[in-house]
Amino acid sequence: MTSTATGGSHRAAPVHIDPREVSLESALLALADPVRRTLVRELAASGPWERTCGTFDVPVTKATLSRHFAVLREAGLLEQKDAGPRRLNRLRREEFDARFPGLLALVLRDEG
Amino acid sequence: MTSTATGGSHRAAPVHIDPREVSLESALLALADPVRRTLVRELAASGPWERTCGTFDVPVTKATLSRHFAVLREAGLLEQKDAGPRRLNRLRREEFDARFPGLLALVLRDEG
DNA sequence: GCGAGTGTTCGTTCCCCGTCAAACAGTTTA
DNA sequence: TAAACTGTTTGACGGGGAACGAACACTCGC
């Protein structure tokens, strides 16, 4: 058999951190990068779990993109969920805004 | 006399930027550094024009400190004024908060 | 099972930023 | 003028992060 009662051989689930435990420095560093701000904005423009990692319009390779997603996760900004071979994304709006009130709003409002 | 009506041979006045023209990226990068956040907090704890550059408690040399002050100026966070051989500092609270509402509050509230 | 598709990890390269020591510039006091 | 003090500028060094290609891991359709 290929799976046990406890779950079998799936791939490692993405590592998440409670946004309440994220440092201000991590949050600022995560949002200081223009590519990551673009990801956050596109994420905010879509509904939860609507976008997979490959559907974002940023001028980097998938390796670099994967790195950026990891940084956003560690900053408490992103939640990811596996769906077959793809990975669905959700912006953690409420949680992040509770930890850093107004910060996300600045990014979403800003054009650059 | 040692000065003319136009100013004579003073040292170059510090360069300032209108906070309204500061990019979000500049602001985030400026505040992402722990030394600069300390400077901002100490500045907020004192009144305007009360502190000279040498009176801040940060573990860097004066050369590095001077650099940090320049970054804070370019981010629209700091205003400087010459007073003899010293340089007085003022946190641009209202102007910066008008450009990036809530951002300064996050830094001042945070302990780390 | 095989191949296509999706995303991560590894190793490398490059560049920017923070840091320092040393030298410089300006101001004040002696 | 000389000496002391404050702050800036320059050049060099080191570390960290962003970027890429290539290889790997996993899932699904044929």
PDB file of C-alpha atoms (C1' of nucleotides) in Angstrom:
ATOM      1  CA  MET A   1       0.000   0.000   0.000  1.00  0.00           C
ATOM      2  CA  THR A   2       1.041   3.539  -0.569  1.00  0.00           C
ATOM      3  CA  SER A   3      -0.440   5.249   2.444  1.00  0.00           C
ATOM      4  CA  THR A   4      -0.869   4.522   6.111  1.00  0.00           C
ATOM      5  CA  ALA A   5      -3.473   5.654   8.593  1.00  0.00           C
ATOM      6  CA  THR A   6      -1.197   8.525   9.590  1.00  0.00           C
ATOM      7  CA  GLY A   7      -0.751   9.900   6.136  1.00  0.00           C
ATOM      8  CA  GLY A   8       1.833   7.954   4.153  1.00  0.00           C
ATOM      9  CA  SER A   9       4.529   9.517   1.931  1.00  0.00           C
ATOM     10  CA  HIS A  10       3.253  12.935   1.042  1.00  0.00           C
ATOM     11  CA  ARG A  11       5.661  15.704   0.469  1.00  0.00           C
ATOM     12  CA  ALA A  12       6.732  17.869   3.383  1.00  0.00           C
ATOM     13  CA  ALA A  13       4.036  20.378   4.215  1.00  0.00           C
ATOM     14  CA  PRO A  14       5.084  24.037   4.119  1.00  0.00           C
ATOM     15  CA  VAL A  15       6.356  25.417   7.411  1.00  0.00           C
ATOM     16  CA  HIS A  16       4.216  28.129   8.935  1.00  0.00           C
ATOM     17  CA  ILE A  17       4.752  30.497  11.819  1.00  0.00           C
ATOM     18  CA  ASP A  18       2.211  32.168  14.023  1.00  0.00           C
ATOM     19  CA  PRO A  19       2.089  35.798  12.857  1.00  0.00           C
ATOM     20  CA  ARG A  20       1.944  36.875  16.492  1.00  0.00           C
ATOM     21  CA  GLU A  21       5.476  35.583  16.917  1.00  0.00           C
ATOM     22  CA  VAL A  22       6.914  37.379  13.925  1.00  0.00           C
ATOM     23  CA  SER A  23       9.441  40.103  14.677  1.00  0.00           C
ATOM     24  CA  LEU A  24       9.020  43.586  13.305  1.00  0.00           C
ATOM     25  CA  GLU A  25      12.357  43.204  11.602  1.00  0.00           C
ATOM     26  CA  SER A  26      11.240  40.091   9.726  1.00  0.00           C
ATOM     27  CA  ALA A  27       8.089  41.833   8.590  1.00  0.00           C
ATOM     28  CA  LEU A  28       9.912  44.937   7.386  1.00  0.00           C
ATOM     29  CA  LEU A  29      12.603  42.939   5.601  1.00  0.00           C
ATOM     30  CA  ALA A  30      10.000  40.771   3.912  1.00  0.00           C
ATOM     31  CA  LEU A  31       8.070  43.770   2.619  1.00  0.00           C
ATOM     32  CA  ALA A  32      11.160  45.747   1.674  1.00  0.00           C
ATOM     33  CA  ASP A  33      11.622  43.636  -1.450  1.00  0.00           C
ATOM     34  CA  PRO A  34       9.755  44.808  -4.569  1.00  0.00           C
ATOM     35  CA  VAL A  35       9.135  41.302  -5.883  1.00  0.00           C
ATOM     36  CA  ARG A  36       7.591  40.228  -2.594  1.00  0.00           C
ATOM     37  CA  ARG A  37       5.431  43.350  -2.474  1.00  0.00           C
ATOM     38  CA  THR A  38       4.141  42.460  -5.925  1.00  0.00           C
ATOM     39  CA  LEU A  39       3.308  38.976  -4.724  1.00  0.00           C
ATOM     40  CA  VAL A  40       1.462  40.386  -1.738  1.00  0.00           C
ATOM     41  CA  ARG A  41      -0.529  42.777  -3.903  1.00  0.00           C
ATOM     42  CA  GLU A  42      -1.513  40.139  -6.434  1.00  0.00           C
ATOM     43  CA  LEU A  43      -2.429  37.871  -3.570  1.00  0.00           C
ATOM     44  CA  ALA A  44      -4.625  40.564  -2.080  1.00  0.00           C
ATOM     45  CA  ALA A  45      -6.333  41.114  -5.423  1.00  0.00           C
ATOM     46  CA  SER A  46      -7.399  37.484  -5.514  1.00  0.00           C
ATOM     47  CA  GLY A  47      -9.495  35.448  -3.136  1.00  0.00           C
ATOM     48  CA  PRO A  48      -8.054  32.955  -0.637  1.00  0.00           C
ATOM     49  CA  TRP A  49      -6.688  29.730  -2.140  1.00  0.00           C
ATOM     50  CA  GLU A  50      -7.279  30.996  -5.636  1.00  0.00           C
ATOM     51  CA  ARG A  51      -3.704  31.304  -6.841  1.00  0.00           C
ATOM     52  CA  THR A  52      -1.012  28.695  -7.271  1.00  0.00           C
ATOM     53  CA  CYS A  53       2.668  29.622  -7.077  1.00  0.00           C
ATOM     54  CA  GLY A  54       3.197  29.572 -10.819  1.00  0.00           C
ATOM     55  CA  THR A  55       0.494  32.100 -11.619  1.00  0.00           C
ATOM     56  CA  PHE A  56       2.246  35.201 -10.359  1.00  0.00           C
ATOM     57  CA  ASP A  57       3.628  37.731 -12.779  1.00  0.00           C
ATOM     58  CA  VAL A  58       7.108  38.452 -11.483  1.00  0.00           C
ATOM     59  CA  PRO A  59      10.364  38.550 -13.460  1.00  0.00           C
ATOM     60  CA  VAL A  60      12.209  35.802 -11.604  1.00  0.00           C
ATOM     61  CA  THR A  61      12.787  32.093 -12.082  1.00  0.00           C
ATOM     62  CA  LYS A  62      10.746  29.544 -10.188  1.00  0.00           C
ATOM     63  CA  ALA A  63      13.683  28.854  -7.879  1.00  0.00           C
ATOM     64  CA  THR A  64      13.856  32.461  -6.801  1.00  0.00           C
ATOM     65  CA  LEU A  65      10.077  32.604  -6.582  1.00  0.00           C
ATOM     66  CA  SER A  66      10.053  29.647  -4.229  1.00  0.00           C
ATOM     67  CA  ARG A  67      12.554  31.476  -2.048  1.00  0.00           C
ATOM     68  CA  HIS A  68      10.354  34.560  -1.889  1.00  0.00           C
ATOM     69  CA  PHE A  69       7.361  32.494  -0.860  1.00  0.00           C
ATOM     70  CA  ALA A  70       9.385  30.985   1.957  1.00  0.00           C
ATOM     71  CA  VAL A  71      10.310  34.462   3.209  1.00  0.00           C
ATOM     72  CA  LEU A  72       6.693  35.559   3.110  1.00  0.00           C
ATOM     73  CA  ARG A  73       5.695  32.472   5.065  1.00  0.00           C
ATOM     74  CA  GLU A  74       8.326  33.156   7.712  1.00  0.00           C
ATOM     75  CA  ALA A  75       7.075  36.706   7.991  1.00  0.00           C
ATOM     76  CA  GLY A  76       3.568  35.492   8.752  1.00  0.00           C
ATOM     77  CA  LEU A  77       2.188  36.954   5.553  1.00  0.00           C
ATOM     78  CA  LEU A  78       1.446  33.817   3.597  1.00  0.00           C
ATOM     79  CA  GLU A  79      -0.304  30.515   4.163  1.00  0.00           C
ATOM     80  CA  GLN A  80       0.187  27.645   1.764  1.00  0.00           C
ATOM     81  CA  LYS A  81      -1.753  24.457   1.190  1.00  0.00           C
ATOM     82  CA  ASP A  82      -0.896  21.537  -1.055  1.00  0.00           C
ATOM     83  CA  ALA A  83      -3.371  20.567  -3.734  1.00  0.00           C
ATOM     84  CA  GLY A  84      -1.982  17.764  -5.809  1.00  0.00           C
ATOM     85  CA  PRO A  85       1.200  18.849  -7.517  1.00  0.00           C
ATOM     86  CA  ARG A  86       0.330  22.499  -7.003  1.00  0.00           C
ATOM     87  CA  ARG A  87       0.485  24.718  -3.973  1.00  0.00           C
ATOM     88  CA  LEU A  88      -2.343  27.105  -3.161  1.00  0.00           C
ATOM     89  CA  ASN A  89      -1.741  30.433  -1.480  1.00  0.00           C
ATOM     90  CA  ARG A  90      -3.605  32.697   0.872  1.00  0.00           C
ATOM     91  CA  LEU A  91      -2.696  36.117   2.211  1.00  0.00           C
ATOM     92  CA  ARG A  92      -2.975  36.148   5.994  1.00  0.00           C
ATOM     93  CA  ARG A  93      -4.650  39.535   6.099  1.00  0.00           C
ATOM     94  CA  GLU A  94      -6.393  39.532   9.466  1.00  0.00           C
ATOM     95  CA  GLU A  95      -3.635  37.746  11.367  1.00  0.00           C
ATOM     96  CA  PHE A  96      -0.876  39.938   9.984  1.00  0.00           C
ATOM     97  CA  ASP A  97      -2.867  43.113  10.446  1.00  0.00           C
ATOM     98  CA  ALA A  98      -3.523  42.161  14.045  1.00  0.00           C
ATOM     99  CA  ARG A  99       0.210  41.852  14.644  1.00  0.00           C
ATOM    100  CA  PHE A 100       1.254  44.912  12.607  1.00  0.00           C
ATOM    101  CA  PRO A 101      -1.751  47.226  12.269  1.00  0.00           C
ATOM    102  CA  GLY A 102      -1.656  49.327   9.143  1.00  0.00           C
ATOM    103  CA  LEU A 103       1.476  47.847   7.642  1.00  0.00           C
ATOM    104  CA  LEU A 104      -0.261  45.716   5.056  1.00  0.00           C
ATOM    105  CA  ALA A 105      -2.516  48.615   4.154  1.00  0.00           C
ATOM    106  CA  LEU A 106       0.541  50.713   3.295  1.00  0.00           C
ATOM    107  CA  VAL A 107       1.776  48.081   0.884  1.00  0.00           C
ATOM    108  CA  LEU A 108      -1.579  47.515  -0.755  1.00  0.00           C
ATOM    109  CA  ARG A 109      -2.260  51.213  -1.161  1.00  0.00           C
ATOM    110  CA  ASP A 110       1.144  52.022  -2.610  1.00  0.00           C
ATOM    111  CA  GLU A 111       1.607  51.878  -6.371  1.00  0.00           C
ATOM    112  CA  GLY A 112       5.378  51.366  -6.553  1.00  0.00           C
TER     113      GLY A 112
ATOM    114  CA  MET B   1      33.063  89.731  10.217  1.00  0.00           C
ATOM    115  CA  THR B   2      33.179  86.090   9.236  1.00  0.00           C
ATOM    116  CA  SER B   3      29.874  85.737   7.425  1.00  0.00           C
ATOM    117  CA  THR B   4      28.167  87.548   4.573  1.00  0.00           C
ATOM    118  CA  ALA B   5      24.521  88.249   3.954  1.00  0.00           C
ATOM    119  CA  THR B   6      24.290  85.036   1.934  1.00  0.00           C
ATOM    120  CA  GLY B   7      25.967  82.827   4.455  1.00  0.00           C
ATOM    121  CA  GLY B   8      29.736  82.851   4.075  1.00  0.00           C
ATOM    122  CA  SER B   9      31.834  79.684   4.372  1.00  0.00           C
ATOM    123  CA  HIS B  10      29.726  77.423   6.529  1.00  0.00           C
ATOM    124  CA  ARG B  11      29.842  73.728   6.073  1.00  0.00           C
ATOM    125  CA  ALA B  12      27.442  72.096   3.660  1.00  0.00           C
ATOM    126  CA  ALA B  13      23.993  71.928   5.183  1.00  0.00           C
ATOM    127  CA  PRO B  14      22.467  68.451   5.484  1.00  0.00           C
ATOM    128  CA  VAL B  15      20.400  67.405   2.473  1.00  0.00           C
ATOM    129  CA  HIS B  16      16.731  66.863   3.165  1.00  0.00           C
ATOM    130  CA  ILE B  17      13.922  65.339   1.150  1.00  0.00           C
ATOM    131  CA  ASP B  18      10.235  66.044   1.316  1.00  0.00           C
ATOM    132  CA  PRO B  19       8.731  63.041   3.131  1.00  0.00           C
ATOM    133  CA  ARG B  20       5.846  63.113   0.634  1.00  0.00           C
ATOM    134  CA  GLU B  21       8.308  62.126  -2.079  1.00  0.00           C
ATOM    135  CA  VAL B  22       9.819  59.219  -0.186  1.00  0.00           C
ATOM    136  CA  SER B  23       9.168  55.780  -1.652  1.00  0.00           C
ATOM    137  CA  LEU B  24       7.703  53.012   0.449  1.00  0.00           C
ATOM    138  CA  GLU B  25      10.779  50.976  -0.274  1.00  0.00           C
ATOM    139  CA  SER B  26      13.095  53.641   1.126  1.00  0.00           C
ATOM    140  CA  ALA B  27      11.009  53.884   4.265  1.00  0.00           C
ATOM    141  CA  LEU B  28      10.902  50.134   4.833  1.00  0.00           C
ATOM    142  CA  LEU B  29      14.603  49.699   4.179  1.00  0.00           C
ATOM    143  CA  ALA B  30      15.451  52.538   6.527  1.00  0.00           C
ATOM    144  CA  LEU B  31      13.395  51.060   9.349  1.00  0.00           C
ATOM    145  CA  ALA B  32      14.511  47.491   8.710  1.00  0.00           C
ATOM    146  CA  ASP B  33      17.854  48.156  10.379  1.00  0.00           C
ATOM    147  CA  PRO B  34      17.969  47.658  14.165  1.00  0.00           C
ATOM    148  CA  VAL B  35      20.461  50.449  14.769  1.00  0.00           C
ATOM    149  CA  ARG B  36      18.301  52.917  12.891  1.00  0.00           C
ATOM    150  CA  ARG B  37      15.204  51.801  14.767  1.00  0.00           C
ATOM    151  CA  THR B  38      17.050  52.496  18.005  1.00  0.00           C
ATOM    152  CA  LEU B  39      17.929  55.957  16.774  1.00  0.00           C
ATOM    153  CA  VAL B  40      14.311  56.601  15.850  1.00  0.00           C
ATOM    154  CA  ARG B  41      13.083  55.454  19.250  1.00  0.00           C
ATOM    155  CA  GLU B  42      15.596  57.525  21.187  1.00  0.00           C
ATOM    156  CA  LEU B  43      14.732  60.458  18.987  1.00  0.00           C
ATOM    157  CA  ALA B  44      11.049  59.982  19.733  1.00  0.00           C
ATOM    158  CA  ALA B  45      11.771  59.822  23.440  1.00  0.00           C
ATOM    159  CA  SER B  46      13.371  63.267  23.335  1.00  0.00           C
ATOM    160  CA  GLY B  47      12.019  66.610  22.247  1.00  0.00           C
ATOM    161  CA  PRO B  48      12.806  68.244  18.898  1.00  0.00           C
ATOM    162  CA  TRP B  49      16.348  69.621  18.520  1.00  0.00           C
ATOM    163  CA  GLU B  50      17.340  68.215  21.881  1.00  0.00           C
ATOM    164  CA  ARG B  51      19.828  65.594  20.784  1.00  0.00           C
ATOM    165  CA  THR B  52      23.106  65.946  18.957  1.00  0.00           C
ATOM    166  CA  CYS B  53      24.483  63.098  16.852  1.00  0.00           C
ATOM    167  CA  GLY B  54      27.018  61.996  19.415  1.00  0.00           C
ATOM    168  CA  THR B  55      24.514  61.467  22.215  1.00  0.00           C
ATOM    169  CA  PHE B  56      22.897  58.292  20.919  1.00  0.00           C
ATOM    170  CA  ASP B  57      23.587  54.971  22.569  1.00  0.00           C
ATOM    171  CA  VAL B  58      24.333  52.637  19.673  1.00  0.00           C
ATOM    172  CA  PRO B  59      27.255  50.205  19.340  1.00  0.00           C
ATOM    173  CA  VAL B  60      28.793  51.659  16.188  1.00  0.00           C
ATOM    174  CA  THR B  61      31.556  54.095  15.384  1.00  0.00           C
ATOM    175  CA  LYS B  62      30.812  57.693  14.525  1.00  0.00           C
ATOM    176  CA  ALA B  63      31.463  56.996  10.855  1.00  0.00           C
ATOM    177  CA  THR B  64      28.785  54.348  10.732  1.00  0.00           C
ATOM    178  CA  LEU B  65      26.494  56.522  12.801  1.00  0.00           C
ATOM    179  CA  SER B  66      26.857  59.352  10.320  1.00  0.00           C
ATOM    180  CA  ARG B  67      25.868  56.940   7.579  1.00  0.00           C
ATOM    181  CA  HIS B  68      22.744  55.865   9.448  1.00  0.00           C
ATOM    182  CA  PHE B  69      21.690  59.458   9.931  1.00  0.00           C
ATOM    183  CA  ALA B  70      22.042  60.053   6.197  1.00  0.00           C
ATOM    184  CA  VAL B  71      19.767  57.097   5.479  1.00  0.00           C
ATOM    185  CA  LEU B  72      17.171  58.353   7.931  1.00  0.00           C
ATOM    186  CA  ARG B  73      17.289  61.789   6.302  1.00  0.00           C
ATOM    187  CA  GLU B  74      16.773  60.288   2.841  1.00  0.00           C
ATOM    188  CA  ALA B  75      13.824  58.318   4.176  1.00  0.00           C
ATOM    189  CA  GLY B  76      12.148  61.491   5.368  1.00  0.00           C
ATOM    190  CA  LEU B  77      12.430  60.459   8.996  1.00  0.00           C
ATOM    191  CA  LEU B  78      15.020  62.905  10.229  1.00  0.00           C
ATOM    192  CA  GLU B  79      15.672  66.615  10.058  1.00  0.00           C
ATOM    193  CA  GLN B  80      19.050  68.023  11.001  1.00  0.00           C
ATOM    194  CA  LYS B  81      20.206  71.509  11.852  1.00  0.00           C
ATOM    195  CA  ASP B  82      23.705  72.774  12.417  1.00  0.00           C
ATOM    196  CA  ALA B  83      24.490  74.420  15.736  1.00  0.00           C
ATOM    197  CA  GLY B  84      28.124  75.324  15.899  1.00  0.00           C
ATOM    198  CA  PRO B  85      30.261  72.236  15.592  1.00  0.00           C
ATOM    199  CA  ARG B  86      27.324  70.019  16.547  1.00  0.00           C
ATOM    200  CA  ARG B  87      24.308  68.880  14.617  1.00  0.00           C
ATOM    201  CA  LEU B  88      20.863  68.870  16.174  1.00  0.00           C
ATOM    202  CA  ASN B  89      18.256  66.301  15.273  1.00  0.00           C
ATOM    203  CA  ARG B  90      14.499  66.160  15.053  1.00  0.00           C
ATOM    204  CA  LEU B  91      12.208  63.248  14.260  1.00  0.00           C
ATOM    205  CA  ARG B  92       9.771  64.230  11.500  1.00  0.00           C
ATOM    206  CA  ARG B  93       6.808  62.608  13.169  1.00  0.00           C
ATOM    207  CA  GLU B  94       3.857  64.390  11.583  1.00  0.00           C
ATOM    208  CA  GLU B  95       5.294  64.566   8.070  1.00  0.00           C
ATOM    209  CA  PHE B  96       6.340  60.944   8.027  1.00  0.00           C
ATOM    210  CA  ASP B  97       3.113  59.749   9.569  1.00  0.00           C
ATOM    211  CA  ALA B  98       1.159  61.670   6.964  1.00  0.00           C
ATOM    212  CA  ARG B  99       3.046  59.839   4.214  1.00  0.00           C
ATOM    213  CA  PHE B 100       3.036  56.391   5.871  1.00  0.00           C
ATOM    214  CA  PRO B 101       0.234  56.291   8.438  1.00  0.00           C
ATOM    215  CA  GLY B 102       0.902  53.907  11.284  1.00  0.00           C
ATOM    216  CA  LEU B 103       4.388  52.874  10.256  1.00  0.00           C
ATOM    217  CA  LEU B 104       6.210  54.983  12.802  1.00  0.00           C
ATOM    218  CA  ALA B 105       3.790  53.836  15.491  1.00  0.00           C
ATOM    219  CA  LEU B 106       4.756  50.224  14.808  1.00  0.00           C
ATOM    220  CA  VAL B 107       8.418  51.012  15.351  1.00  0.00           C
ATOM    221  CA  LEU B 108       7.864  53.057  18.475  1.00  0.00           C
ATOM    222  CA  ARG B 109       5.580  50.469  20.021  1.00  0.00           C
ATOM    223  CA  ASP B 110       7.851  47.526  19.323  1.00  0.00           C
ATOM    224  CA  GLU B 111      10.396  46.524  21.928  1.00  0.00           C
ATOM    225  CA  GLY B 112      12.900  44.720  19.721  1.00  0.00           C
TER     226      GLY B 112
ATOM    227  C1'  DG C   1       5.361   2.636 -15.419  1.00  0.00           C
ATOM    228  C1'  DC C   2       6.398   6.889 -18.246  1.00  0.00           C
ATOM    229  C1'  DG C   3       6.313  11.469 -19.119  1.00  0.00           C
ATOM    230  C1'  DA C   4       4.700  16.118 -18.248  1.00  0.00           C
ATOM    231  C1'  DG C   5       3.911  19.501 -14.945  1.00  0.00           C
ATOM    232  C1'  DT C   6       4.731  21.904 -10.342  1.00  0.00           C
ATOM    233  C1'  DG C   7       7.557  23.334  -6.830  1.00  0.00           C
ATOM    234  C1'  DT C   8      11.810  22.788  -3.704  1.00  0.00           C
ATOM    235  C1'  DT C   9      16.732  22.356  -2.770  1.00  0.00           C
ATOM    236  C1'  DC C  10      21.594  22.851  -3.836  1.00  0.00           C
ATOM    237  C1'  DG C  11      25.567  25.207  -5.286  1.00  0.00           C
ATOM    238  C1'  DT C  12      27.298  29.248  -7.286  1.00  0.00           C
ATOM    239  C1'  DT C  13      27.836  34.077  -8.486  1.00  0.00           C
ATOM    240  C1'  DC C  14      27.103  38.803  -7.849  1.00  0.00           C
ATOM    241  C1'  DC C  15      26.041  42.958  -5.615  1.00  0.00           C
ATOM    242  C1'  DC C  16      24.580  45.858  -1.991  1.00  0.00           C
ATOM    243  C1'  DC C  17      24.796  47.189   2.783  1.00  0.00           C
ATOM    244  C1'  DG C  18      26.798  47.662   7.334  1.00  0.00           C
ATOM    245  C1'  DT C  19      31.088  48.253   9.481  1.00  0.00           C
ATOM    246  C1'  DC C  20      35.588  50.178  10.596  1.00  0.00           C
ATOM    247  C1'  DA C  21      39.993  53.025  10.531  1.00  0.00           C
ATOM    248  C1'  DA C  22      41.964  56.927   8.785  1.00  0.00           C
ATOM    249  C1'  DA C  23      41.922  61.295   6.862  1.00  0.00           C
ATOM    250  C1'  DC C  24      39.427  65.555   6.147  1.00  0.00           C
ATOM    251  C1'  DA C  25      36.472  69.811   7.175  1.00  0.00           C
ATOM    252  C1'  DG C  26      34.418  73.075  10.130  1.00  0.00           C
ATOM    253  C1'  DT C  27      33.688  75.280  14.827  1.00  0.00           C
ATOM    254  C1'  DT C  28      34.890  76.791  19.266  1.00  0.00           C
ATOM    255  C1'  DT C  29      38.022  77.736  23.025  1.00  0.00           C
ATOM    256  C1'  DA C  30      42.519  78.684  24.792  1.00  0.00           C
TER     257       DA C  30
ATOM    258  C1'  DT D   1      47.626  80.099  15.706  1.00  0.00           C
ATOM    259  C1'  DA D   2      47.088  75.998  17.936  1.00  0.00           C
ATOM    260  C1'  DA D   3      44.491  72.422  20.077  1.00  0.00           C
ATOM    261  C1'  DA D   4      40.256  70.031  21.083  1.00  0.00           C
ATOM    262  C1'  DC D   5      35.818  68.633  19.640  1.00  0.00           C
ATOM    263  C1'  DT D   6      32.050  67.195  16.346  1.00  0.00           C
ATOM    264  C1'  DG D   7      30.715  65.140  12.386  1.00  0.00           C
ATOM    265  C1'  DT D   8      31.538  63.709   7.295  1.00  0.00           C
ATOM    266  C1'  DT D   9      33.940  61.335   3.592  1.00  0.00           C
ATOM    267  C1'  DT D  10      36.829  57.868   1.661  1.00  0.00           C
ATOM    268  C1'  DG D  11      38.525  53.271   0.890  1.00  0.00           C
ATOM    269  C1'  DA D  12      38.558  48.553   2.153  1.00  0.00           C
ATOM    270  C1'  DC D  13      36.626  44.443   4.158  1.00  0.00           C
ATOM    271  C1'  DG D  14      33.086  40.961   5.267  1.00  0.00           C
ATOM    272  C1'  DG D  15      28.481  39.070   5.386  1.00  0.00           C
ATOM    273  C1'  DG D  16      24.022  38.378   3.711  1.00  0.00           C
ATOM    274  C1'  DG D  17      20.586  38.269   0.372  1.00  0.00           C
ATOM    275  C1'  DA D  18      18.814  37.946  -4.393  1.00  0.00           C
ATOM    276  C1'  DA D  19      19.506  35.780  -8.574  1.00  0.00           C
ATOM    277  C1'  DC D  20      20.281  31.761 -11.685  1.00  0.00           C
ATOM    278  C1'  DG D  21      20.831  26.842 -13.607  1.00  0.00           C
ATOM    279  C1'  DA D  22      20.652  22.189 -12.595  1.00  0.00           C
ATOM    280  C1'  DA D  23      19.181  18.443 -10.057  1.00  0.00           C
ATOM    281  C1'  DC D  24      15.735  16.452  -7.102  1.00  0.00           C
ATOM    282  C1'  DA D  25      10.953  15.170  -5.181  1.00  0.00           C
ATOM    283  C1'  DC D  26       6.230  14.659  -5.787  1.00  0.00           C
ATOM    284  C1'  DT D  27       1.599  14.273  -8.264  1.00  0.00           C
ATOM    285  C1'  DC D  28      -1.267  13.344 -11.974  1.00  0.00           C
ATOM    286  C1'  DG D  29      -2.711  11.802 -16.746  1.00  0.00           C
ATOM    287  C1'  DC D  30      -1.767   8.730 -20.411  1.00  0.00           C
TER     288       DC D  30
END
